[in-house]
PDB file of C-alpha atoms in Angstrom:
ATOM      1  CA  UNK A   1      82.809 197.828 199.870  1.00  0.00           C
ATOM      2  CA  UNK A   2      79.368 197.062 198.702  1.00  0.00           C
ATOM      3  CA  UNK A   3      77.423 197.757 195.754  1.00  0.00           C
ATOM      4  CA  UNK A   4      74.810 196.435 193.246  1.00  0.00           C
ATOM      5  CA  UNK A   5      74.423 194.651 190.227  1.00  0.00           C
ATOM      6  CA  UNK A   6      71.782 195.071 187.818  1.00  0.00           C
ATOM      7  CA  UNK A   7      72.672 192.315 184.864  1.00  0.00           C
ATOM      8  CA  UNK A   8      76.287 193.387 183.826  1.00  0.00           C
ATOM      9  CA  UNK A   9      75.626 196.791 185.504  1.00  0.00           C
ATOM     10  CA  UNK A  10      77.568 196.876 188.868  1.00  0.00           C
ATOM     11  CA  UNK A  11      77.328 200.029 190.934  1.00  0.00           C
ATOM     12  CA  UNK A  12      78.711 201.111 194.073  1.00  0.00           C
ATOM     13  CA  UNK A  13      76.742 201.668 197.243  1.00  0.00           C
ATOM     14  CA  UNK A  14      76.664 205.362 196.543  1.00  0.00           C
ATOM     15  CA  UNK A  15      75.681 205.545 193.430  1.00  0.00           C
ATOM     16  CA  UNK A  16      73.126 202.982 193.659  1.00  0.00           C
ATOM     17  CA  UNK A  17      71.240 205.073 196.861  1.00  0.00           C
ATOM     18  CA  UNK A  18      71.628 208.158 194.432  1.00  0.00           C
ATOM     19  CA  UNK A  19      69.800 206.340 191.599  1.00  0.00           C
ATOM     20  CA  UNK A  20      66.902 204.898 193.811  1.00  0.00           C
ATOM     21  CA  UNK A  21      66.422 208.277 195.035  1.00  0.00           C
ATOM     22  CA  UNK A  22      66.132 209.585 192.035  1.00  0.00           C
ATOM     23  CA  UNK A  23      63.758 207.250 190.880  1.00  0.00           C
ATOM     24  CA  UNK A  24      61.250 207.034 193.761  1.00  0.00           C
ATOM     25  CA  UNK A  25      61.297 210.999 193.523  1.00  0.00           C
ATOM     26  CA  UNK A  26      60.186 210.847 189.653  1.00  0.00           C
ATOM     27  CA  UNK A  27      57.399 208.361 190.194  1.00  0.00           C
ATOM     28  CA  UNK A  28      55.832 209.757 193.065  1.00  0.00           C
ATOM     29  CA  UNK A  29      55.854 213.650 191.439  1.00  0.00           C
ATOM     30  CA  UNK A  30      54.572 211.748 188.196  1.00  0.00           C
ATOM     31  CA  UNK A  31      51.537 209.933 190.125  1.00  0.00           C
ATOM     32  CA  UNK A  32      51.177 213.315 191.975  1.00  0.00           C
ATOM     33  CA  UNK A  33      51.334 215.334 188.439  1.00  0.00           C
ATOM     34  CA  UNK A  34      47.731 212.816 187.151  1.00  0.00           C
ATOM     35  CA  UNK A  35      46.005 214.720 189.909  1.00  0.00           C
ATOM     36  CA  UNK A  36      47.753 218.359 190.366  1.00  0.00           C
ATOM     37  CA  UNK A  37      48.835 218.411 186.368  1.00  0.00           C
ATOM     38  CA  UNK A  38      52.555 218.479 185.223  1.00  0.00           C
ATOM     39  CA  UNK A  39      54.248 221.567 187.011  1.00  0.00           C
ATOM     40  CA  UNK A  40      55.178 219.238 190.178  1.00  0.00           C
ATOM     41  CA  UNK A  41      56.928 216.978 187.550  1.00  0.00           C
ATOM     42  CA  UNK A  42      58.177 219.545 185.894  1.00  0.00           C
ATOM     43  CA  UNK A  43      59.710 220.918 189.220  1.00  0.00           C
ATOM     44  CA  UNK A  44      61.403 217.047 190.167  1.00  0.00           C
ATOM     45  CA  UNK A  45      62.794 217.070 186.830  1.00  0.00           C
ATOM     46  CA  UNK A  46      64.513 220.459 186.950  1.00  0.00           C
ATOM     47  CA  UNK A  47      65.449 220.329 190.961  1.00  0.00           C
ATOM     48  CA  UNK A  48      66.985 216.327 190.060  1.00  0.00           C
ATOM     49  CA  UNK A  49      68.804 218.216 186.770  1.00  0.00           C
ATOM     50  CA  UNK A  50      69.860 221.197 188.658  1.00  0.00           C
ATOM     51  CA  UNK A  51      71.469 219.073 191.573  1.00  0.00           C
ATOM     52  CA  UNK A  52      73.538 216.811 189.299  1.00  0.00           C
ATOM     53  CA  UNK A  53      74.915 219.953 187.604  1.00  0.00           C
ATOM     54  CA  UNK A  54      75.168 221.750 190.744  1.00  0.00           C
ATOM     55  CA  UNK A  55      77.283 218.672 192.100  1.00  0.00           C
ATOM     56  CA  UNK A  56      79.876 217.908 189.206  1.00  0.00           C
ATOM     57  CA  UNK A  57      80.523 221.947 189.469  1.00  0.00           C
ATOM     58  CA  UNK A  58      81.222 221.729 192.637  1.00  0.00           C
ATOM     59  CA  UNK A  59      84.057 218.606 192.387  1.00  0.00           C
ATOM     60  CA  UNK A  60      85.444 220.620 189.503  1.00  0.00           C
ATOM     61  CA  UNK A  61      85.824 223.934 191.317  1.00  0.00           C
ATOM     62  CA  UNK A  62      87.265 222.313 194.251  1.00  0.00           C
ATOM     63  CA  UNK A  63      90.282 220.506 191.865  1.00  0.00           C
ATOM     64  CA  UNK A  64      90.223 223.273 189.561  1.00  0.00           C
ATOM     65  CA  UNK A  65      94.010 222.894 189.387  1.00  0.00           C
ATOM     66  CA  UNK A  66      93.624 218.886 187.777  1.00  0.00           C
ATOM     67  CA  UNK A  67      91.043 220.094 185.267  1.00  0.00           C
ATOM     68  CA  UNK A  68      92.456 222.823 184.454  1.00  0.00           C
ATOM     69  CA  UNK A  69      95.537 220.787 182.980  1.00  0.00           C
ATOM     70  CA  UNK A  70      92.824 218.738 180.713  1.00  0.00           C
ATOM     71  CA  UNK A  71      89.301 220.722 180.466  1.00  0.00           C
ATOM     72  CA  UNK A  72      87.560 218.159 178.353  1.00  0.00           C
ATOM     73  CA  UNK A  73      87.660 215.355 181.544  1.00  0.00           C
ATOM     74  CA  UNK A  74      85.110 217.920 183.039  1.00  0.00           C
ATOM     75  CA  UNK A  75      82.612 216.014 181.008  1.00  0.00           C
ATOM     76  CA  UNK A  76      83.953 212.285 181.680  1.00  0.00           C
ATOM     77  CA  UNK A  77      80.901 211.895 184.046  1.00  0.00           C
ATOM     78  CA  UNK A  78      81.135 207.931 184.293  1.00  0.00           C
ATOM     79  CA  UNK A  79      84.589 208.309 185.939  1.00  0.00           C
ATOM     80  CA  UNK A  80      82.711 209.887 188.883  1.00  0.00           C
ATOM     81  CA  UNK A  81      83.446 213.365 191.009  1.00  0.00           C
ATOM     82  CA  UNK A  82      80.370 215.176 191.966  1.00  0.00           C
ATOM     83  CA  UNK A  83      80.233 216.991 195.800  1.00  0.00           C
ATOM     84  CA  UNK A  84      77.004 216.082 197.471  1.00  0.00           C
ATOM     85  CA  UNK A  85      76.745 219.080 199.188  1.00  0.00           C
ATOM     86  CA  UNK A  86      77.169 221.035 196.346  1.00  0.00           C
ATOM     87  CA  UNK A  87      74.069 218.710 194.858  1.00  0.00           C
ATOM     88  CA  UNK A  88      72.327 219.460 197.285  1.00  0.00           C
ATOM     89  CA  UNK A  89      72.159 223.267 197.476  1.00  0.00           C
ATOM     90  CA  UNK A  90      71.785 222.766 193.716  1.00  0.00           C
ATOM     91  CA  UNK A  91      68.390 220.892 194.501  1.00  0.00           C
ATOM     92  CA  UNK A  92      67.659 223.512 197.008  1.00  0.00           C
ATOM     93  CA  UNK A  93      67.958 226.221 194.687  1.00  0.00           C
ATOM     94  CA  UNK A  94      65.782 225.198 192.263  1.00  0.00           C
ATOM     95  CA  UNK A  95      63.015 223.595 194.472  1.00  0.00           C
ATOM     96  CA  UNK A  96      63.035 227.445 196.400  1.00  0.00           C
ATOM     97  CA  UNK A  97      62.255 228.794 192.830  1.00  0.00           C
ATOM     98  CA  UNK A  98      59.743 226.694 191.689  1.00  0.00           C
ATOM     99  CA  UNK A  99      57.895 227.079 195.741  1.00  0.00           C
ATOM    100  CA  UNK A 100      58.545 230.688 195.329  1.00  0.00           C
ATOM    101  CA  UNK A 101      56.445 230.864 191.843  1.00  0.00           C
ATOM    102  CA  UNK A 102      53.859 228.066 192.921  1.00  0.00           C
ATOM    103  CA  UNK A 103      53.578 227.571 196.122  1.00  0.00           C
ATOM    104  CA  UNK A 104      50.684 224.832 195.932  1.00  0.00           C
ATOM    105  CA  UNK A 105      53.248 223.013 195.421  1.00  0.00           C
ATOM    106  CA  UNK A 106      55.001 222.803 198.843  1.00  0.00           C
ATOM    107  CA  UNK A 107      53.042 219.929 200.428  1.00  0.00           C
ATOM    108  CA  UNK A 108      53.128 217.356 197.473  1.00  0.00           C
ATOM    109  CA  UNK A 109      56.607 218.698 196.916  1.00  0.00           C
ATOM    110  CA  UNK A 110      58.027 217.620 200.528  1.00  0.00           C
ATOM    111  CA  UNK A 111      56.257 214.217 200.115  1.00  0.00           C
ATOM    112  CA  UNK A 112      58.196 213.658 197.037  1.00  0.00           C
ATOM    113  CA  UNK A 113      61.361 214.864 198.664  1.00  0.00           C
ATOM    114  CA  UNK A 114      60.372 212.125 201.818  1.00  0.00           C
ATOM    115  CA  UNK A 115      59.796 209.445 199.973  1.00  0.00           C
ATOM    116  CA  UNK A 116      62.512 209.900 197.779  1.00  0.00           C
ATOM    117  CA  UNK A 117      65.141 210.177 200.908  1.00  0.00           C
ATOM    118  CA  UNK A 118      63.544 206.929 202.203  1.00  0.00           C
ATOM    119  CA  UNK A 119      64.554 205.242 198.787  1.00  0.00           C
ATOM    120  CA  UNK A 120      67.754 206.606 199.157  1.00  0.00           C
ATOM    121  CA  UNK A 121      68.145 204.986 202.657  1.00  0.00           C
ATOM    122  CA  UNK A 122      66.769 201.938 202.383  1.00  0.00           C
ATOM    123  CA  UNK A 123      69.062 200.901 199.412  1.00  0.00           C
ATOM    124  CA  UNK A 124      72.232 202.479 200.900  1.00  0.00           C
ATOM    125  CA  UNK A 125      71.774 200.567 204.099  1.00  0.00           C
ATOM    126  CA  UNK A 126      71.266 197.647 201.946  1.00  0.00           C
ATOM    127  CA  UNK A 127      74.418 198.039 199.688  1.00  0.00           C
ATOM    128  CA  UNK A 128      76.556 200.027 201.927  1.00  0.00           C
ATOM    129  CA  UNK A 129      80.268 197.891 202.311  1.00  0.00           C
ATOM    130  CA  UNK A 130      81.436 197.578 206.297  1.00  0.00           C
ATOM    131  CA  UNK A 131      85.024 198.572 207.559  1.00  0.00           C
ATOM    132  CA  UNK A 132      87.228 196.020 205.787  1.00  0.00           C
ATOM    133  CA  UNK A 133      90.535 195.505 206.971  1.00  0.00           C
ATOM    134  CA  UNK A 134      93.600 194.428 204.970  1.00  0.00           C
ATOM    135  CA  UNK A 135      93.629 190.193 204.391  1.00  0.00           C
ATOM    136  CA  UNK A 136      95.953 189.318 206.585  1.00  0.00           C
ATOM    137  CA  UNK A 137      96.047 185.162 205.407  1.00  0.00           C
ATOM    138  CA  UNK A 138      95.735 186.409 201.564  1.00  0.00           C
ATOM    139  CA  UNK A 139      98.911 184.838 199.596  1.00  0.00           C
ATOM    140  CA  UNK A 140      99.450 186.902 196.636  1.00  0.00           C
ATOM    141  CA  UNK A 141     102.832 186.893 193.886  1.00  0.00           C
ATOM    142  CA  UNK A 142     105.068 188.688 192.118  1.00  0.00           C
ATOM    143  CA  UNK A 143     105.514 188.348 188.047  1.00  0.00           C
ATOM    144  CA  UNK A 144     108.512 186.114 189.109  1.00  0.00           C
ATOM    145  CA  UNK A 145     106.966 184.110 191.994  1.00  0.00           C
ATOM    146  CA  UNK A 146     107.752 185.570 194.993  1.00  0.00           C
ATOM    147  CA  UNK A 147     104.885 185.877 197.892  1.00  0.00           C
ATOM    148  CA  UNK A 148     103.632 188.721 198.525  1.00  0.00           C
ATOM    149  CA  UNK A 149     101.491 189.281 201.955  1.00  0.00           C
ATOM    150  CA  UNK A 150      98.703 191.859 202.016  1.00  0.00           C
ATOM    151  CA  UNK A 151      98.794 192.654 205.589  1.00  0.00           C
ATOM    152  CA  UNK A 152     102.427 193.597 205.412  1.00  0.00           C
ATOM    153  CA  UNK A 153     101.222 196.790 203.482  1.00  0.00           C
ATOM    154  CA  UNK A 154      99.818 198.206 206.606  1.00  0.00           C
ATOM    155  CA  UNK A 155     101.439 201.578 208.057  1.00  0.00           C
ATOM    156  CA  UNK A 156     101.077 204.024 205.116  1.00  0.00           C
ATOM    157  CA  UNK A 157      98.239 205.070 202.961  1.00  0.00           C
ATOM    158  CA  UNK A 158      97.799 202.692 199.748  1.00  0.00           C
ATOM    159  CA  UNK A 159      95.642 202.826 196.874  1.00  0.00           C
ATOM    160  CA  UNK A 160      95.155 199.354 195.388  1.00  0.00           C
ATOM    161  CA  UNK A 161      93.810 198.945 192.160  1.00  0.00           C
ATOM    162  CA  UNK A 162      91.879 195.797 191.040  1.00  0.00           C
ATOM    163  CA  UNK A 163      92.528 195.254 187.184  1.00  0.00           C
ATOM    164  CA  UNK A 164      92.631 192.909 184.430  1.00  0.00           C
ATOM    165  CA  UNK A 165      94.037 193.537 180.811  1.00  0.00           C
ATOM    166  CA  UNK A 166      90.984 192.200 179.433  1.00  0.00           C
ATOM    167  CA  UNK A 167      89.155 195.266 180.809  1.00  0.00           C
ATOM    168  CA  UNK A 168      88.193 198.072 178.984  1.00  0.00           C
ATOM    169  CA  UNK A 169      88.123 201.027 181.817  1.00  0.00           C
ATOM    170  CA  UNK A 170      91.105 199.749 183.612  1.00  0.00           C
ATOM    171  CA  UNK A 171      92.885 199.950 180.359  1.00  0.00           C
ATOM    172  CA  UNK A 172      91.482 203.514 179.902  1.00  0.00           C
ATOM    173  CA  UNK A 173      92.882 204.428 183.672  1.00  0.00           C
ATOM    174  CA  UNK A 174      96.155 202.439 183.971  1.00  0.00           C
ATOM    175  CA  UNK A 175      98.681 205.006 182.090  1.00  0.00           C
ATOM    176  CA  UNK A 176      97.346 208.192 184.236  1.00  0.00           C
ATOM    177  CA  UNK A 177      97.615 205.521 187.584  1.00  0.00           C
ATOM    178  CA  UNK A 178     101.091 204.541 186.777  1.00  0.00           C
ATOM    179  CA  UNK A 179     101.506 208.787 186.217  1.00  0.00           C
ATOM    180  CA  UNK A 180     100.680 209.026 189.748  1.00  0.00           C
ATOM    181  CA  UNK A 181     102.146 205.531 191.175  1.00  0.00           C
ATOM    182  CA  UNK A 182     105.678 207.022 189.888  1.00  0.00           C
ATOM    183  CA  UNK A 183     104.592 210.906 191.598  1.00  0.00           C
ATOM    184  CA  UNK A 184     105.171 211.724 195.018  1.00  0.00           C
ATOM    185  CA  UNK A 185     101.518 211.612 196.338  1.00  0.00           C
ATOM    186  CA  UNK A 186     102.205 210.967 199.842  1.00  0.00           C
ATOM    187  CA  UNK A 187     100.220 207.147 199.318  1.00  0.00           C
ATOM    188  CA  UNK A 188     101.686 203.446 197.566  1.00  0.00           C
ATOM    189  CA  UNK A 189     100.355 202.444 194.473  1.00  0.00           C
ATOM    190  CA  UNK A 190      99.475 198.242 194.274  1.00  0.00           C
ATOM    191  CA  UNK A 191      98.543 197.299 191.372  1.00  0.00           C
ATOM    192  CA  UNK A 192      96.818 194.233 191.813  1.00  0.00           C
ATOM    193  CA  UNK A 193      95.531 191.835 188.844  1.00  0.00           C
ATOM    194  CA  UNK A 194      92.587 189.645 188.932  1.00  0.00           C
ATOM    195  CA  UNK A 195      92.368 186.305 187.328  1.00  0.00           C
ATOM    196  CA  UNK A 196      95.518 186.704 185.179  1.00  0.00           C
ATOM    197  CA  UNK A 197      98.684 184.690 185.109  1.00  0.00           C
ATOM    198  CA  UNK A 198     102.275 186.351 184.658  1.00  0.00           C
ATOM    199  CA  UNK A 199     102.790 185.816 181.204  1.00  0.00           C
ATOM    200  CA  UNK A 200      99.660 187.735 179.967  1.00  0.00           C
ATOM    201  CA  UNK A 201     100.569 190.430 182.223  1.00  0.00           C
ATOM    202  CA  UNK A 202     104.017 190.787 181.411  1.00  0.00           C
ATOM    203  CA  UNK A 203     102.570 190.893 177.469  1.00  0.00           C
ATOM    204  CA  UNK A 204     100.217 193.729 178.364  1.00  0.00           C
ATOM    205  CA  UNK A 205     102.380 196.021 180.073  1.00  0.00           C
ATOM    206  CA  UNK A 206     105.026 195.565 177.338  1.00  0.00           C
ATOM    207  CA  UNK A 207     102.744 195.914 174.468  1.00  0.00           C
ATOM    208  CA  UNK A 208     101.271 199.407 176.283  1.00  0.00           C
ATOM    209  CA  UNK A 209     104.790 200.590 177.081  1.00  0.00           C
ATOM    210  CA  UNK A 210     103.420 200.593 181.336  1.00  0.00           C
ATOM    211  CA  UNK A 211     105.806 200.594 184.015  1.00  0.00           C
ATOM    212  CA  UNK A 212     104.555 198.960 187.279  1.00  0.00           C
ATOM    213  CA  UNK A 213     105.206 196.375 189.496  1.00  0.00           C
ATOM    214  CA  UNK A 214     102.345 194.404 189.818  1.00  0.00           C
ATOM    215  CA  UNK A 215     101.316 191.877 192.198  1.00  0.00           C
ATOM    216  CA  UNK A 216      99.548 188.646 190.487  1.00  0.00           C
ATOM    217  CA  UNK A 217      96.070 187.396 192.482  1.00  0.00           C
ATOM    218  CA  UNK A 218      95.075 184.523 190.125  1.00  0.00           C
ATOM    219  CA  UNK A 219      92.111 183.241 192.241  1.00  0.00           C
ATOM    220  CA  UNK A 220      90.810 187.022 192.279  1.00  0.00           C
ATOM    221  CA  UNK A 221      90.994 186.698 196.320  1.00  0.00           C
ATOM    222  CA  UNK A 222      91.105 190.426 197.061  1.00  0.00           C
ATOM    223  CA  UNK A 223      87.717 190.926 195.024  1.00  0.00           C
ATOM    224  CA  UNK A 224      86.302 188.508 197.089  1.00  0.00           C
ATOM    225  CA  UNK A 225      87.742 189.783 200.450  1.00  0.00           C
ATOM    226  CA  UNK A 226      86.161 193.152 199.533  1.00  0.00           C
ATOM    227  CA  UNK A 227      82.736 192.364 198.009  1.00  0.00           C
ATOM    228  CA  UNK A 228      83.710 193.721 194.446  1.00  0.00           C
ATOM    229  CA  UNK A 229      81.212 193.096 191.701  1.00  0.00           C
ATOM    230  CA  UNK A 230      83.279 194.373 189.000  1.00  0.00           C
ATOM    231  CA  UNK A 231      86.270 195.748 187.546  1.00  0.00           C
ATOM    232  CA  UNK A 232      88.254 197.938 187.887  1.00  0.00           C
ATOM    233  CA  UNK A 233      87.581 199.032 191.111  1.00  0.00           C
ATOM    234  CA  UNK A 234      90.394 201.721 193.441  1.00  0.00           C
ATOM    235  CA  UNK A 235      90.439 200.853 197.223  1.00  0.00           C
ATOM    236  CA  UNK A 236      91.686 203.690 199.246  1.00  0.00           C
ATOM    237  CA  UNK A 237      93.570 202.172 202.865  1.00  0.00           C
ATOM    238  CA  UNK A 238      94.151 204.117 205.319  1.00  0.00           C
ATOM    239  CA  UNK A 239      97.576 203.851 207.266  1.00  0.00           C
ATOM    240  CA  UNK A 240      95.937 201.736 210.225  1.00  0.00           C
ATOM    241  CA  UNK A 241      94.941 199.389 206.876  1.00  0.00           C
ATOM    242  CA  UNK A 242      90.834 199.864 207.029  1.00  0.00           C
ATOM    243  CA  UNK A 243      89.473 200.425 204.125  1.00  0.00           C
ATOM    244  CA  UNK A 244      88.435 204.261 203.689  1.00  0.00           C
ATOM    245  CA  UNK A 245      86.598 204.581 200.325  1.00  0.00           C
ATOM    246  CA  UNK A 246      86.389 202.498 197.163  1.00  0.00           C
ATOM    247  CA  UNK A 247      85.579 203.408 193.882  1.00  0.00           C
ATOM    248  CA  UNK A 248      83.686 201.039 191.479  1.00  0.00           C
ATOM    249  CA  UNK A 249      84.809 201.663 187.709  1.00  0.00           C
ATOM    250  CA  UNK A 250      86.966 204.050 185.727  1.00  0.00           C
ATOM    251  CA  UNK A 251      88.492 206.916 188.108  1.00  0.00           C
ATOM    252  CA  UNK A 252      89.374 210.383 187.240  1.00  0.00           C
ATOM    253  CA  UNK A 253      92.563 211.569 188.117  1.00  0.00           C
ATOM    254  CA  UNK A 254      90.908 214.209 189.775  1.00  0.00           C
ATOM    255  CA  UNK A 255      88.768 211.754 191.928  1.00  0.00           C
ATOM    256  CA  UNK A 256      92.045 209.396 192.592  1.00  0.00           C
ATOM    257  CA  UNK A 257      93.958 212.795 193.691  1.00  0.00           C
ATOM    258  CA  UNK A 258      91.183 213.797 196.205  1.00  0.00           C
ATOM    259  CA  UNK A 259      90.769 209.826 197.471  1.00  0.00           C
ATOM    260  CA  UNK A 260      94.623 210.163 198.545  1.00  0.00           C
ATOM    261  CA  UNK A 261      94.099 213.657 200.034  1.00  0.00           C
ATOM    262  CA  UNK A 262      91.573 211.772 202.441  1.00  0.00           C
ATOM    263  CA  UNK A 263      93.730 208.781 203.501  1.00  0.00           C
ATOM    264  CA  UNK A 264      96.449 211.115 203.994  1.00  0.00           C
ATOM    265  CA  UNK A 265      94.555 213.430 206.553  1.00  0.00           C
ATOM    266  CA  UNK A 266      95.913 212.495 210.349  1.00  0.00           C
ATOM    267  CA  UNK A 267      99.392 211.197 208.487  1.00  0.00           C
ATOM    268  CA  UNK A 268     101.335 213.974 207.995  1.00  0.00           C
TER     269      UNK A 268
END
């Protein structure tokens, strides 16, 4: 699925590309800005601010309906949802205002935008995951024993969740998941715990009043077969069982909604 880790930091391949972008653009515009003064800074900082915004916007607007049912998740940024191409018109926008005022600032301002897309690509080819499929010689369990195969999942759309009780995030996550698990979305739910026997399982889900049926991975195999680098982490499998997206932390139901919507396209 890849990703990066900086410390206790773990991002996902997207993210991380995003960030190194980000960065290369703000140091070259601020060794630019010692020679041109600050207004091609000033222009980075306002094109980078007006492309986040410009991004989360446009995820919101296109599930209007899921935050619409619970407004205040419209500023749970950390669980993810922003549209790059809305981001990017965003950036557009305000770079075409700041050229249209000062237009001195066209060349330095398309060297920034060069070197900060070369960033971008060099870490994203670096941390970019490859087509997984399902494990096929993976021997998972049951709370009461009983095998459990990963490659017999293939032939509909799944959505397995890595998690621990130990975890803060997948805490946070796992009562909206089991929402959906129970819903008809049109993909299964596996709910797959790392590192954990069946006892401390079984305790969690009692104590948080959770109704699952989770599968037990006490050797954390499946974050190994994928390249995770934290928890929790959502894998979206297609119905052929290739691995379509994965996201790396706490998810949104909004983003989990839109990750089935994609597996689902070709299945129906």
């Amino acid at each position: 699925m890849g990703g990066l880790a900086l410390g206790p930091m773990a991002l996902s391949g997207e993210r991380a590309a995003v960030l190194a972008g980000l960065i290369v653009l703000l140091l070259a515009t601020g060794l630019i800005a010692r020679r041109m003064g600050p207004a091609i800074a000033g222009w980075a900082s306002a094109a980078a601010i007006s492309g986040g915004i410009a991004a989360r916007l446009g995820f919101v607007v296109q599930n209007a309906t899921t935050y619409l049912a619970d407004p205040l998740s419209v500023f749970a940024i950390w669980q993810g949802g922003f549209s790059p191409l809305w981001g990017i018109a965003g950036f557009a926008l305000a770079t075409g205002w700041h050229l249209w005022r000062n237009p001195d600032l066209i060349l330095p301002a398309a060297a920034s935008v060069l070197f900060a897309v070369g960033g971008w690509n060099i870490v994203w080819q670096l941390t970019r995951g490859e087509a997984v499929a399902l494990p096929s010689g993976a021997v998972l369990a049951t709370l009461s024993g009983a095998p459990v195969a990963p490659g017999d999942w293939e032939g509909r759309p799944l959505v397995i969740n890595l998690w621990a009780s130990w975890c803060p995030p997948c805490r946070r996550e796992m009562p909206m998941m089991a929402e959906l698990a129970a819903a008809d979305t049109g993909a299964e739910f596996v709910f797959v715990n790392q590192g954990e026997g069946a006892e401390a399982v079984r305790r969690y889900l009692s104590r948080e009043g959770i109704v699952i049926a989770p599968v037990l991975d006490p050797t954390s195999q499946l974050m190994r077969h994928y390249g995770s680098m934290g928890l929790p982490v959502t894998l979206f499998i297609d119905a052929q069982g290739q691995l379509h997206t994965a996201h790396m932390g706490e998810i949104s139901r909004a983003g989990l909604l839109a990750g089935i919507a994609a597996i689902r396209t070709g299945t129906e």
